[in-house]
Amino acid sequence: MQPWTFVHVADIQPGSPKSFRYRPAWQENWDTARQQIIGVDPDLLLIGGDLSADGWIHRFELAEIKADLDTLPFPYYAVPGNMDTGNKHTARNGTRCRERDDIDLNVTSAQLRRYVGIFGPMEWTHVHKGVRFSGFYAAVAGSGLPEEAGMWRWLAGLKDAEPRTAEHVIIMHYALFVDAIDEPNYDITDRDQYLPWYFGIDEPHRSRILRAFKAAGVTICISGHIHCRKHDVVDGIRFDKAPAPSFAQFGTHWPDGDPSLGFLRYDVSDARIARTFVPLARESAAQGYGPGGHPRPALRDYSLAWQKTDLSALLDEDRA
Ligand SMILES: [Fe+2]
């Protein structure tokens, strides 16, 4: 077999100067990563969510990054992230409730439909040169939304997808687990556990997803969201927590974690799929404006925007 290559990138989230916040460094870092990925000349690009900074409230950010990605000289396959749609559900607010209302951030069907209307189905599977590729948005687990039922149906059916292949690569935005596959559910109300809660999938959904992976012959699972690279193997499945090109997080959490900016390159040959971390060639130091995280509506000041626009039109579009 002629060796070939695919690339995985996540958390590109370039943002927009029309927004209440903007980090031009993230746009510039995406421009850099984009050129580097084109230089790799992969057969295909996997995008592990957070394509946008605030697509969860701005439809135009999703449309703009879609237009950008559509000009790439190879096909790409994306899954949504929480910044494109909404967060994993919680019934309780967490320790950061002064700046964010966690319950209000629970992903909604309207947000998911908006993403699907632009990017197409959240769940997909196909085979390229003898390798199966699949993607889905696990954060709907436990939401009770109609999209959750659809996700479980799709996951249950994945084991029957034909043809069965020796390698099956699946991408998701949230990590299936943060520290260990058998970790407890982290407590959103505990300051030290907020981020571990925010980054991973809770039980009983985690075990149900792992069972579906095993039944479907998944060999590699790549996740985003954490912006810190780490690699584990569970029951023979390689779990790759991907780096981000935009900005680093969680860099001191794991002794073997690496928050360096960049993306992952995978080279496929007869014998194996070899993974290589590709560091970002240039890191932008450009300064922006506005708050980080998930600010409450009262903390979103559009008068800061560098690119002035008709705010009512902007938000009318969001309600559509
Ligand atoms: Fe995320």
PDB file of C-alpha atoms and ligand atoms in Angstrom, residues 11 13 49-50 81-83 173-174 198 224-227, ligand 1:
ATOM      1  CA  ASP A  11      -9.945  24.217  18.860  1.00  0.00           C
ATOM      2  CA  GLN A  13     -11.693  29.104  17.216  1.00  0.00           C
ATOM      3  CA  GLY A  49     -14.666  20.843  17.379  1.00  0.00           C
ATOM      4  CA  ASP A  50     -14.462  24.439  18.550  1.00  0.00           C
ATOM      5  CA  GLY A  81     -17.432  21.660  19.998  1.00  0.00           C
ATOM      6  CA  ASN A  82     -19.067  23.402  22.915  1.00  0.00           C
ATOM      7  CA  MET A  83     -18.013  26.831  21.593  1.00  0.00           C
ATOM      8  CA  HIS A 173     -14.717  17.118  21.188  1.00  0.00           C
ATOM      9  CA  TYR A 174     -14.892  16.395  24.922  1.00  0.00           C
ATOM     10  CA  TYR A 198     -15.740  20.620  32.240  1.00  0.00           C
ATOM     11  CA  GLY A 224     -10.031  18.155  21.605  1.00  0.00           C
ATOM     12  CA  HIS A 225     -11.366  20.711  24.127  1.00  0.00           C
ATOM     13  CA  ILE A 226      -8.526  20.485  26.660  1.00  0.00           C
ATOM     14  CA  HIS A 227      -5.814  22.158  24.526  1.00  0.00           C
TER      15      HIS A 227
HETATM   16 FE    FE B   1     -14.177  23.163  23.865  1.00  0.00          FE
END
